[in-house]
Coordinates of C-alpha atoms and ligand atoms in Angstrom, one line a residue:
X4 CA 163.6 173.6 68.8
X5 CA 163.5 176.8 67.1
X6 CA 165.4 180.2 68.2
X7 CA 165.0 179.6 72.3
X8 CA 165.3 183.1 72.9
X9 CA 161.8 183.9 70.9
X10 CA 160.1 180.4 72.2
X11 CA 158.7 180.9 75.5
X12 CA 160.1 179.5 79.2
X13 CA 159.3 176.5 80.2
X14 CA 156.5 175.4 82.2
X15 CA 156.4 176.1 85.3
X16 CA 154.8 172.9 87.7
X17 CA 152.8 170.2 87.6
X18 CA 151.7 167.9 85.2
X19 CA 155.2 166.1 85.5
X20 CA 156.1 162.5 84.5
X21 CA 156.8 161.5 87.8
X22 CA 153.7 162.3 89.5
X23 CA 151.6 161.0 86.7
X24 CA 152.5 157.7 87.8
X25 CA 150.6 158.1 91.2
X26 CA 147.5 155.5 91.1
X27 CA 145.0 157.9 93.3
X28 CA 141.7 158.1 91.3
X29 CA 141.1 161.9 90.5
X30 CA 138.0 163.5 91.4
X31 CA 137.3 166.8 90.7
X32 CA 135.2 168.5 93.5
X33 CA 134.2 172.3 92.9
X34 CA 134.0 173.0 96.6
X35 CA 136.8 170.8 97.4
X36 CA 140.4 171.1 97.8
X37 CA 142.5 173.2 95.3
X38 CA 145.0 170.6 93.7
X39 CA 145.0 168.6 91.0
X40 CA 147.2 166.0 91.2
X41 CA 148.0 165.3 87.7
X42 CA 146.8 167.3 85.2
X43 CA 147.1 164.2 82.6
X44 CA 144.3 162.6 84.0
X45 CA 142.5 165.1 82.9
X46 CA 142.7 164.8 79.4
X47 CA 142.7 160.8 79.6
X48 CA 139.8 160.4 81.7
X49 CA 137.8 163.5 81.5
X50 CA 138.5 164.7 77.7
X51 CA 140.0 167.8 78.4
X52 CA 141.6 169.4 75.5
X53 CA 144.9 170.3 75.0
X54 CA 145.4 174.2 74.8
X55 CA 148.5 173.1 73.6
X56 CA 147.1 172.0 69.9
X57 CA 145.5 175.2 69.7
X58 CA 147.6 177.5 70.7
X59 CA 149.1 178.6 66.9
X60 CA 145.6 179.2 66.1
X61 CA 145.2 182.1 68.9
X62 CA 145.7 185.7 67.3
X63 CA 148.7 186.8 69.6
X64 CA 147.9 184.8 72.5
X65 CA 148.3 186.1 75.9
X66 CA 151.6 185.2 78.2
X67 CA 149.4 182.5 80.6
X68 CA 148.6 180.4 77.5
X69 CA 151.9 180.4 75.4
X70 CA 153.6 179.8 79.3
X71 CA 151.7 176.9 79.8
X72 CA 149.9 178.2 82.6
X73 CA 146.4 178.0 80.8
X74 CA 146.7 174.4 79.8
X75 CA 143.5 172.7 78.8
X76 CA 140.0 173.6 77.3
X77 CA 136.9 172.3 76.1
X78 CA 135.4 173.2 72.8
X79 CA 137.2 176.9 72.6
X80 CA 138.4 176.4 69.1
X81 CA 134.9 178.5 68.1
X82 CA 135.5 181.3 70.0
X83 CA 139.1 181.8 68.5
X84 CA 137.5 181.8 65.3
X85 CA 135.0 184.4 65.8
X86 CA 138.2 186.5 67.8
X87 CA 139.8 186.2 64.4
X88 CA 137.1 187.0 62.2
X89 CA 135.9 189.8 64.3
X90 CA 132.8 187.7 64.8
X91 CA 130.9 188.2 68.1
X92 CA 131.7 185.8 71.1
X93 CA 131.8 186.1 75.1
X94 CA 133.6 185.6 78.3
X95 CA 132.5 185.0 81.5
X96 CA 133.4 183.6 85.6
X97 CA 132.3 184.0 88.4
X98 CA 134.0 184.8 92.0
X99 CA 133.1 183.6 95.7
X100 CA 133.6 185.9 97.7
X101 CA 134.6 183.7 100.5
X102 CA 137.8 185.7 101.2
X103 CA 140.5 188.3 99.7
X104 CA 141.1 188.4 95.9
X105 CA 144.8 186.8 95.7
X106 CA 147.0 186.4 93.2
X107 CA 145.4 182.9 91.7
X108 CA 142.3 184.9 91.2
X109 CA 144.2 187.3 89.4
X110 CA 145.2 184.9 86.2
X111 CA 141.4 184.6 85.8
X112 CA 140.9 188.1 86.0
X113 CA 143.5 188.7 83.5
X114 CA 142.0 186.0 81.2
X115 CA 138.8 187.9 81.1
X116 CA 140.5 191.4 80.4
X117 CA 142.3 189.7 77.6
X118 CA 139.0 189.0 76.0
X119 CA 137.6 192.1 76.6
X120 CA 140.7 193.2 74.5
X121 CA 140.0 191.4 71.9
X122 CA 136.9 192.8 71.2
X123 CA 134.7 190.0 73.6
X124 CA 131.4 190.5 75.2
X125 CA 133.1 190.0 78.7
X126 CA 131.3 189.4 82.3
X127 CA 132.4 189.1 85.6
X128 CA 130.4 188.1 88.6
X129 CA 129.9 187.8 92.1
X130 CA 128.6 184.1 93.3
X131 CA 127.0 185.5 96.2
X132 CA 124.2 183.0 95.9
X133 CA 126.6 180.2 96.1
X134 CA 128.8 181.3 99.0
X135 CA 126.1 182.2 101.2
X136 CA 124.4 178.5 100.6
X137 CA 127.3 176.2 100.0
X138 CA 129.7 178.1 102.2
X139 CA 127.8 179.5 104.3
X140 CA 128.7 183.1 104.3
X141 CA 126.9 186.0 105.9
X142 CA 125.7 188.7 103.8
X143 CA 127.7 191.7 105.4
X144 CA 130.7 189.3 105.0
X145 CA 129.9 188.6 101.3
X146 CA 129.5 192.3 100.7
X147 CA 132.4 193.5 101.8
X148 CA 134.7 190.7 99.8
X149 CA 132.6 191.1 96.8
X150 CA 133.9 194.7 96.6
X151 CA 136.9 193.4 96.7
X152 CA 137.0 191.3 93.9
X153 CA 135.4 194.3 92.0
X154 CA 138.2 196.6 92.8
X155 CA 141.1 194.2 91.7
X156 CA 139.4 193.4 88.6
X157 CA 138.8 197.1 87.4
X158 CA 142.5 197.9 88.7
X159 CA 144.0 195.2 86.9
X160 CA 142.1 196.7 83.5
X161 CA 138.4 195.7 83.4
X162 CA 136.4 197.9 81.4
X163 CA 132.6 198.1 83.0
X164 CA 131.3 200.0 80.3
X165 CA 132.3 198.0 77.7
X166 CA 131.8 194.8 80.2
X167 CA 128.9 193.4 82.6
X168 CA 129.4 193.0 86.3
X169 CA 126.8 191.6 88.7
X170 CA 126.2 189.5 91.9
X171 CA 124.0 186.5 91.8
X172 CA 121.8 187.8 94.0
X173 CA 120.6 190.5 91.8
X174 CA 120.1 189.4 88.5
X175 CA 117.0 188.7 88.1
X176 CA 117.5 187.5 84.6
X177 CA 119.7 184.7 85.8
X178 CA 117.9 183.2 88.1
X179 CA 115.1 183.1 86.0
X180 CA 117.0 180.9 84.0
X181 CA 118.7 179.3 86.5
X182 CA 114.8 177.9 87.2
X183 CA 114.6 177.0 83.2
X184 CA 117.4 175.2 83.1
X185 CA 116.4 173.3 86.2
X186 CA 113.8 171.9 84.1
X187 CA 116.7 169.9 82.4
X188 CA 118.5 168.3 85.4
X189 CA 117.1 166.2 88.0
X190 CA 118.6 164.9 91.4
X191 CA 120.4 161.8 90.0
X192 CA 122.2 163.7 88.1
X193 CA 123.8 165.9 90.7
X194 CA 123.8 163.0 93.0
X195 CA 126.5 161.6 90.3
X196 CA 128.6 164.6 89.5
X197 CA 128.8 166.7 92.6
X198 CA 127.8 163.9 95.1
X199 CA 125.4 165.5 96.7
X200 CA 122.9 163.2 99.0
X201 CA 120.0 163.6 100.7
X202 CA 121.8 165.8 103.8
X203 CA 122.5 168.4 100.8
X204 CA 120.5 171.7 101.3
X205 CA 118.3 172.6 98.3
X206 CA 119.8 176.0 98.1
X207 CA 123.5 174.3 97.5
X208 CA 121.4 172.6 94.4
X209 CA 120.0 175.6 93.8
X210 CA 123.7 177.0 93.3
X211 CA 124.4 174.8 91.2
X212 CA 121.7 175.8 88.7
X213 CA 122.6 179.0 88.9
X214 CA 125.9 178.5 88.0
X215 CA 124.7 176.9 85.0
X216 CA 122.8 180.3 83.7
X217 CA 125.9 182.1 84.7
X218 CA 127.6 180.1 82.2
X219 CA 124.7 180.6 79.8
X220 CA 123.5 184.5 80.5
X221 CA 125.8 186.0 77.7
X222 CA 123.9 184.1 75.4
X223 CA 120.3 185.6 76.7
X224 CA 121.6 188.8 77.7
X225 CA 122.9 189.4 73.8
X226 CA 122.6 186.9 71.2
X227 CA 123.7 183.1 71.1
X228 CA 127.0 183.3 70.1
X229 CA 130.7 181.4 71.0
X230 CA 131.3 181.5 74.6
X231 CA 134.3 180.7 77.1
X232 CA 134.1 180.5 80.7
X233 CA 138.0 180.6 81.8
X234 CA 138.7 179.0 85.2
X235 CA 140.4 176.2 87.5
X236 CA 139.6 172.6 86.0
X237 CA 137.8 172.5 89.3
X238 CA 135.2 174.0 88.1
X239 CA 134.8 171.4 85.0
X240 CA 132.1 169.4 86.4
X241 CA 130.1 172.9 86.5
X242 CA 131.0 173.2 82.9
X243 CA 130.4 170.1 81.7
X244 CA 126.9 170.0 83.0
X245 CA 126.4 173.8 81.6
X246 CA 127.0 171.8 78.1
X247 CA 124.6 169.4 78.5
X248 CA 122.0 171.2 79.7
X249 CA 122.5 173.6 77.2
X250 CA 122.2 171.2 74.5
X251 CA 118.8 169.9 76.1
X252 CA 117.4 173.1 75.0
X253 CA 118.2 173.3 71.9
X254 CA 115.3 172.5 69.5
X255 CA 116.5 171.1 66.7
X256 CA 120.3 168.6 66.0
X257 CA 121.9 168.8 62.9
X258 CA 123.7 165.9 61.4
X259 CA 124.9 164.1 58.4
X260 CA 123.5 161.4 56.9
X261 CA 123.2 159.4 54.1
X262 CA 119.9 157.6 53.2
X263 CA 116.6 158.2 54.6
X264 CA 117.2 155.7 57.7
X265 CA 118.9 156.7 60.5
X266 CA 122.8 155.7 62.1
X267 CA 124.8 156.1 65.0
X268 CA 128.3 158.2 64.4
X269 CA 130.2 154.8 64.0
X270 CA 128.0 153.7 61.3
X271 CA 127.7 156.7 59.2
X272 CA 131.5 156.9 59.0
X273 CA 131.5 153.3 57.4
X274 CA 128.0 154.7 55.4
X275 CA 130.8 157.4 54.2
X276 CA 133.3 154.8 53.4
X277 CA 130.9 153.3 50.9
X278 CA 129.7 156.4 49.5
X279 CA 133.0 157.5 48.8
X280 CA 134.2 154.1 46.8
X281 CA 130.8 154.2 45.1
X282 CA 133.4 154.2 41.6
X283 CA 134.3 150.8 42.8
X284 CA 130.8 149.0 42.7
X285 CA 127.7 151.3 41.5
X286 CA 126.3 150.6 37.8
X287 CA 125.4 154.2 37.8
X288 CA 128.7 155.5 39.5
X289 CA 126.7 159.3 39.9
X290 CA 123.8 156.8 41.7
X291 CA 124.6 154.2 43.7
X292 CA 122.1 152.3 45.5
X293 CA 122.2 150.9 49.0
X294 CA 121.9 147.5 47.8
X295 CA 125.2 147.8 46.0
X296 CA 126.5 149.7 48.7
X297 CA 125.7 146.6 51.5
X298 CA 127.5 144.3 48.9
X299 CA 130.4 146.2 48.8
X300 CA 130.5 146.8 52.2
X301 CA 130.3 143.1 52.9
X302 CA 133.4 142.4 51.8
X303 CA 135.7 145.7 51.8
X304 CA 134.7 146.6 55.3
X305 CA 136.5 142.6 56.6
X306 CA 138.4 145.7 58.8
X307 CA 135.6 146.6 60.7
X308 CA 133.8 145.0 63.8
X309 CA 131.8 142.8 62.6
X310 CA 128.3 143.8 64.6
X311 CA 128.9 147.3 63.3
X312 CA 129.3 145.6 59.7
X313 CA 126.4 144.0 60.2
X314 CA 123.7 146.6 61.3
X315 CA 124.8 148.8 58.2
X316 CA 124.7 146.3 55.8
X317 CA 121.2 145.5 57.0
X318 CA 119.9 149.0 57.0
X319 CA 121.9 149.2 53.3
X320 CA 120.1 145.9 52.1
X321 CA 116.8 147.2 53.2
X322 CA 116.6 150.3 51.5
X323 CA 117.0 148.6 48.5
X324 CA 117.5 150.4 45.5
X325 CA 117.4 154.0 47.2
X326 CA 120.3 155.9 46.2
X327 CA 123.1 156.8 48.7
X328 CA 123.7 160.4 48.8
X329 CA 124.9 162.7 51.5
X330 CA 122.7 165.1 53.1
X331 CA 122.0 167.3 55.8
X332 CA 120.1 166.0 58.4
X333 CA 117.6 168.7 60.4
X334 CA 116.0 166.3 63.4
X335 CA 113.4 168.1 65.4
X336 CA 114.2 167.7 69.2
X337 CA 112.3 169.9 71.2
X338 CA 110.5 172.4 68.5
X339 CA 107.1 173.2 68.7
X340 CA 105.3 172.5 65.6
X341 CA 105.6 176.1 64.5
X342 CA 109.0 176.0 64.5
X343 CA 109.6 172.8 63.0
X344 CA 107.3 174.2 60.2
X345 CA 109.0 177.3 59.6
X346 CA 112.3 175.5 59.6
X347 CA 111.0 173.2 56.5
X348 CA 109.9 176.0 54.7
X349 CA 113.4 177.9 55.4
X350 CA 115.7 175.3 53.8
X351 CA 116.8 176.4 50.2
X352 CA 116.9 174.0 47.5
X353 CA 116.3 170.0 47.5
X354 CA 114.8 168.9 50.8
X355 CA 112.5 166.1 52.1
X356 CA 110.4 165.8 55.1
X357 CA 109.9 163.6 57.4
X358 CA 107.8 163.0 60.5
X359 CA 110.7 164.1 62.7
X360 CA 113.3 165.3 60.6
X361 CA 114.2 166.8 57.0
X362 CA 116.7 166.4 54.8
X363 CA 118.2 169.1 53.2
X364 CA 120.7 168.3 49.8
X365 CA 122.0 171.6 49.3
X366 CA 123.1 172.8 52.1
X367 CA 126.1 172.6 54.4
X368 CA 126.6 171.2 58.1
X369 CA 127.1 175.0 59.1
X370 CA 124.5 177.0 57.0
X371 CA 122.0 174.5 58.2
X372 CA 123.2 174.8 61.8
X373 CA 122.6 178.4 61.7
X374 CA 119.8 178.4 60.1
X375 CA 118.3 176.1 62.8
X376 CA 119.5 178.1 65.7
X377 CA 117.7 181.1 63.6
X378 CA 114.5 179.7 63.7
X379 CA 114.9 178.7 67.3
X380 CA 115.4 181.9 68.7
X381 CA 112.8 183.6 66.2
X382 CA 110.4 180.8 68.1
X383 CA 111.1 181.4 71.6
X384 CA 114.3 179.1 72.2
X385 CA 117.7 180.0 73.2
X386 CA 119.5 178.8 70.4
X387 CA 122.4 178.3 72.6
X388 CA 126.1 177.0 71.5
X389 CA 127.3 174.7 74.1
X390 CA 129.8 176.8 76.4
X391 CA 133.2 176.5 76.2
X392 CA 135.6 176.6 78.5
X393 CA 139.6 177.3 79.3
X394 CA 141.7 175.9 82.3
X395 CA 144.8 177.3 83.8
X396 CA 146.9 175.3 86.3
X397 CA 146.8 176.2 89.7
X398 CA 149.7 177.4 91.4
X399 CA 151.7 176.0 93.6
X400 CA 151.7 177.8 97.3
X401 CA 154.5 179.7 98.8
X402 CA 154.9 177.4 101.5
X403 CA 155.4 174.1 99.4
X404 CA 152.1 172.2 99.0
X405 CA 148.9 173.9 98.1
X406 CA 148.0 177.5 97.6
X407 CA 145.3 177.6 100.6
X408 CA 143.3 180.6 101.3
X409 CA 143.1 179.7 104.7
X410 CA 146.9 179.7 105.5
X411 CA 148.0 183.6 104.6
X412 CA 151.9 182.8 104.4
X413 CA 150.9 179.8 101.4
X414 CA 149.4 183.0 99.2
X415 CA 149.6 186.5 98.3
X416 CA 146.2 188.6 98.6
X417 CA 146.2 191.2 96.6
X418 CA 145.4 193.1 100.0
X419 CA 148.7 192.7 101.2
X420 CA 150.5 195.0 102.3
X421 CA 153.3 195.6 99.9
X422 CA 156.3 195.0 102.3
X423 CA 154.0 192.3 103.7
X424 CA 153.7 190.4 100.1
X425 CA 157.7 190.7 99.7
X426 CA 158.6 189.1 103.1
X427 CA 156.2 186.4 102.0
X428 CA 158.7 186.0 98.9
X429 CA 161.4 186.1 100.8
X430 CA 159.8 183.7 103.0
X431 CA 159.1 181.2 100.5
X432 CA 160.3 177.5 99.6
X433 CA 162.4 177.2 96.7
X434 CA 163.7 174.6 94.0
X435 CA 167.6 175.5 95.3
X436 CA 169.9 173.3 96.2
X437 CA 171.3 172.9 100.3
X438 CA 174.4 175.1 99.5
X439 CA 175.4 177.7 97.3
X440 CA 178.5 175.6 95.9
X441 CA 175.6 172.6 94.9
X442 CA 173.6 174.6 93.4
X443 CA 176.7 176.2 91.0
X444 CA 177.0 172.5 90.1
X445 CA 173.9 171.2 90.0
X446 CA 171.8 174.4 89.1
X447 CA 168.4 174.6 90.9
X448 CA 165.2 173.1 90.3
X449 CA 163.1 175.7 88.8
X450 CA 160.5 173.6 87.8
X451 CA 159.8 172.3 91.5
X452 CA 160.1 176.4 92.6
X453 CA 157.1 177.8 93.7
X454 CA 159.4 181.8 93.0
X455 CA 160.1 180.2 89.6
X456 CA 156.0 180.0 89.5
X457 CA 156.0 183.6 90.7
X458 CA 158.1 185.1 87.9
X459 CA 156.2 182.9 85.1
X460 CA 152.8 183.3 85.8
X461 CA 152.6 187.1 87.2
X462 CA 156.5 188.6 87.7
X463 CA 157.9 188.9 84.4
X464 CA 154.0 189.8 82.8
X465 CA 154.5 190.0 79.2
X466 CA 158.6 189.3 78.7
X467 CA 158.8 186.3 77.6
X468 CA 162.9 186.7 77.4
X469 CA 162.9 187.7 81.0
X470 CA 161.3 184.6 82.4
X471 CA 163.4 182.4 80.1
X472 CA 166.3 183.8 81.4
X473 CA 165.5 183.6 85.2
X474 CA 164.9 179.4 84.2
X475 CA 167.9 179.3 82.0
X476 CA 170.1 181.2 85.1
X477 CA 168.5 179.1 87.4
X478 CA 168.8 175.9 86.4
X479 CA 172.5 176.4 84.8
X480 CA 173.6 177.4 88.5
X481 CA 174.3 181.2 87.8
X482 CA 171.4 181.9 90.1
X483 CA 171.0 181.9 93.6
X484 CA 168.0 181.7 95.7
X485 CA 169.1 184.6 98.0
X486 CA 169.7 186.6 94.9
X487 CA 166.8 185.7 92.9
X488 CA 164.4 186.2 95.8
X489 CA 165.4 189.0 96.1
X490 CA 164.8 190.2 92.9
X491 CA 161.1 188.4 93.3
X492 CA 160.4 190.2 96.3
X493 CA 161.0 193.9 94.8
X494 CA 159.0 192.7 91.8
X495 CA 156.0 191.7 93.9
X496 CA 155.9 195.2 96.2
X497 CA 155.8 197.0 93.0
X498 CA 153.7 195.1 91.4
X499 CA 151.1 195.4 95.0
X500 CA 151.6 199.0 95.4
X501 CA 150.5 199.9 92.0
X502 CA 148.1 197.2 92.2
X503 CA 146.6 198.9 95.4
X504 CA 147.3 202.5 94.0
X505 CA 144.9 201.6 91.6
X506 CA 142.4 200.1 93.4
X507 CA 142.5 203.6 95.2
X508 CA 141.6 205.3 92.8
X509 CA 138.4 202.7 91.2
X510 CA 137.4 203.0 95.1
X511 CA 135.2 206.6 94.9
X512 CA 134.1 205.8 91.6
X513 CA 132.5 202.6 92.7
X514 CA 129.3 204.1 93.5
X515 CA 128.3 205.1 89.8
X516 CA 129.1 201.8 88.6
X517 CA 125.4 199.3 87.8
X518 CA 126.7 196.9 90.5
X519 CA 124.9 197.3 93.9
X520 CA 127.8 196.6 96.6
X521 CA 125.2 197.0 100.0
X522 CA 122.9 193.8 100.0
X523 CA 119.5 194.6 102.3
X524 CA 119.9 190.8 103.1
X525 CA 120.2 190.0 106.3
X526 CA 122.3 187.5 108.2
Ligands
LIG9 N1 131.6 178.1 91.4 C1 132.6 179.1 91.1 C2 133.7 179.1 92.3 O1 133.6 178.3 93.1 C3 132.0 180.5 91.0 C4 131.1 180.6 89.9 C5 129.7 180.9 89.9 C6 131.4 180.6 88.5 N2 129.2 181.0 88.7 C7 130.2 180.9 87.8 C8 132.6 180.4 87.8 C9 130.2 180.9 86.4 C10 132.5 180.4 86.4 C11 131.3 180.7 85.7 O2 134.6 179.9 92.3
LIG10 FE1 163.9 179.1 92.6 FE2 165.3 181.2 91.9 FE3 166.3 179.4 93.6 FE4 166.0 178.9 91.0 S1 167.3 180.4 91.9 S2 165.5 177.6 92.7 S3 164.1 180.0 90.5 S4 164.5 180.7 93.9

């Protein structure tokens, strides 16, 4: 460990040894509860990423993801890049406005403004669409909390003119290609992920395709480009289908290879093996052939399964005498011949063309990938890069057990009434010990404290020092409970009143923002 007092707190919850043990298969249900029962789980079995391993790569990263807090991600290591080149990327979620804005919605919120910061094409909706058909919300209902959500996201720093803000309902564009994209999922599919049967209303599909070109619109509204969608690894499934349809659009893939024929990923890294000892084998070292390569192979590769052996030494052996050299690989997916055309005459240098691909020897993985997604979008395609996505953990409700919406004393709204929102603080379960004399021995258990939660994920904002010093205090048994909830409970009616001092004030300017707050729907 380096310098604690410059290293940030501890992690607040979850993801513990103990309750990694439990056996319960994990199911991750967007319009199900709000727990995850171990967050391991979801990097073993649903290849969630580590924010962790990124996290030195992040130009000044913001308190939720050096805390912890944001913990996982899929595929965000572009969008860091183009933050720290000052390339363009986006961000975008999406809200249902089933009930008040609270204080879980708020780390999402504060996620997006810390794009926006950084110089990201941000966007922030309203899934009206989706809580009046999977939730079953009325209209004046929906309006009324979708103004809600507005007014906590432009007093906690949204910028609209810099940013986009829109419902579901009213964007045409989205539902537009919402129906596009529906083109590249079919029923088994959602019967599989979200469970869906044959009771399940075809608006609750329909929900679900629009969620996918909500992940998708900043690439349509602007250009393709790097985008994150920050939310609760709930919401995974969503994003993990958002990929894969994405990718179904795209008309060209770009790989490596190394001979005309084709090979899985497995067999081109053993193709690479051989390429690279071609010093070993190949009477021409600058040429070796295939031949030589499957003879080499034969023996050196006694590591490898052998059926994997096998099928490259075959494909070596019959491509006889053709050299093995590395190359770009262009295959044509889904282009129309136009495009596929263009893209042959647009590769520089050395290049050959087949029926349904073309080789280029000069160029690299990535000038070749953006000069395919060039000629896509110059053809009509989206040229999209697959979204990616951050997760932050949920937290843990005042009451001990989940953070429900439906129980006010397990949350804070941010439409509590300051005094209101401190008694709930006061209220609230802690990780302290039965008397004051234990817990000077002992020290509490701030990791099991849903206050300790408070103070790291929205209490002690940007001070790092202050929140280590609450744990340190804690745990060490110079901190009581009383005390310390004390202190919580002040921090949290000044943190509502300002909160709700500036929603105030974003309340009469409202009506000149783009976003339409008064649906004509009915019911
Ligand atoms: N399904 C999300 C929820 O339940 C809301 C949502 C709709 C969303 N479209 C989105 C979230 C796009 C992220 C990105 O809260
Ligand atoms: Fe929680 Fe504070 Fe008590 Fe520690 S002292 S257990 S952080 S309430």
């Amino acid at each position: 460990m380096t310098d604690e007092s410059a290293s940030p707190p501890p992690r607040p919850d979850g993801g513990t040894e103990e309750q990694a043990t439990d056996a319960e298969a994990l199911t991750l249900d967007p319009w199900g509860s709000a727990t995850i029962a171990d967050y391991r789980k979801l990097f073993d079995e649903f290849g969630i990423e580590q924010f962790e391993d990124l996290l030195e790569s992040v130009p000044n990263p913001h308190y939720l993801m050096r805390r912890g807090v944001i913990f996982g991600h899929r595929d965000y290591r572009p969008v860091i890049e183009a933050m720290a080149n000052d390339e363009p990327f986006a961000a975008l979620s999406g809200f249902m406005p089933t009930g008040d804005p609270h204080i879980g919605h708020k780390l999402v919120f504060d996620e997006l403004i810390w794009h926006q910061e950084r110089g990201g094409d941000v966007y922030a909706l309203i899934a009206d669409l989706e809580a009046h058909a999977a939730r079953g919300l009325s209209w004046a209902d929906i309006d009324e909390h979708a103004r809600d959500y507005v007014l906590s996201l432009l007093a906690l720093g949204f910028d609209p003119e810099a940013g986009t803000l829109y419902r579901q309902s009213e964007n045409r564009a989205v539902q537009d290609l919402a129906f596009e994209l529906g083109i590249e999922a079919n029923f088994s599919e959602l019967e599989s992920i979200y469970g869906f049967d044959g009771e399940t209303d075809v608006s609750h599909m329909q929900s679900v395709v629009t969620q996918m070109a909500d992940i998708c619109y900043p690439q349509i509204a602007d250009e393709p480009k790097p985008t994150v969608i920050p939310v609760g690894p709930d919401q995974d499934p969503h994003v993990r289908l958002a990929r894969d349809v994405a990718a179904r659009t795209r008309y060209f893939g770009v790989t490596k290879a190394y001979a005309s024929f084709e090979a899985t990923p497995a067999e081109r890294t053993l193709l690479a093996r051989a390429y690279d000892a071609r010093d070993q084998y190949a009477e021409e070292s600058d040429r070796p052939r295939c031949v030589e390569a499957a003879t080499y192979l034969e023996e050196a590769a006694s590591d490898v399964e052998d059926t994997l052996r096998a099928s490259v030494v075959e494909k070596l052996e019959n491509a006889g005498k053709e050299p093995l050299r590395p190359r770009v690989r262009i295959l044509d997916r889904n282009a129309t011949e136009e495009a596929f055309e263009a893209l042959i005459e647009a590769v520089d240098g050395e290049k050959r063309v087949f029926a349904a691909h073309v080789d280029a020897f000069d160029l690299d993985h990535e000038t070749a990938a953006s000069l395919a997604r060039t000629v896509e979008v110059d053809h009509g395609g989206y040229g999209f890069y697959p979204p990616a996505s951050i997760y932050h953990r949920f937290m843990t409700g005042l009451t001990g057990g989940k953070m429900s919406s439906s129980v006010p004393a397990s949350h804070i709204s941010l439409l509590d009434d300051p005094e209101a929102g401190a008694a709930k603080v006061e209220a609230a379960t802690t990780g302290g010990r039965e008397t004051a004399e234990l817990q000077r021995e002992l020290g509490g258990e701030a990791d099991e404290c849903p206050v300790y939660e408070l103070y790291a994920y929205l209490l002690s904002g940007d001070d790092d020092e202050f929140a280590r010093e609450v744990y340190e205090e804690c745990v060490n048994g110079e901190r009581l409970c009383g005390d310390c909830k004390a202190q919580a409970a002040d921090l949290m009616e000044a943190f509502l009143e300002e909160h709700q001092e500036r929603r105030a004030e974003w309340a009469d300017r409202l009506d000149a923002l783009d976003i339409n707050l008064d649906s004509t729907r009915k019911r």
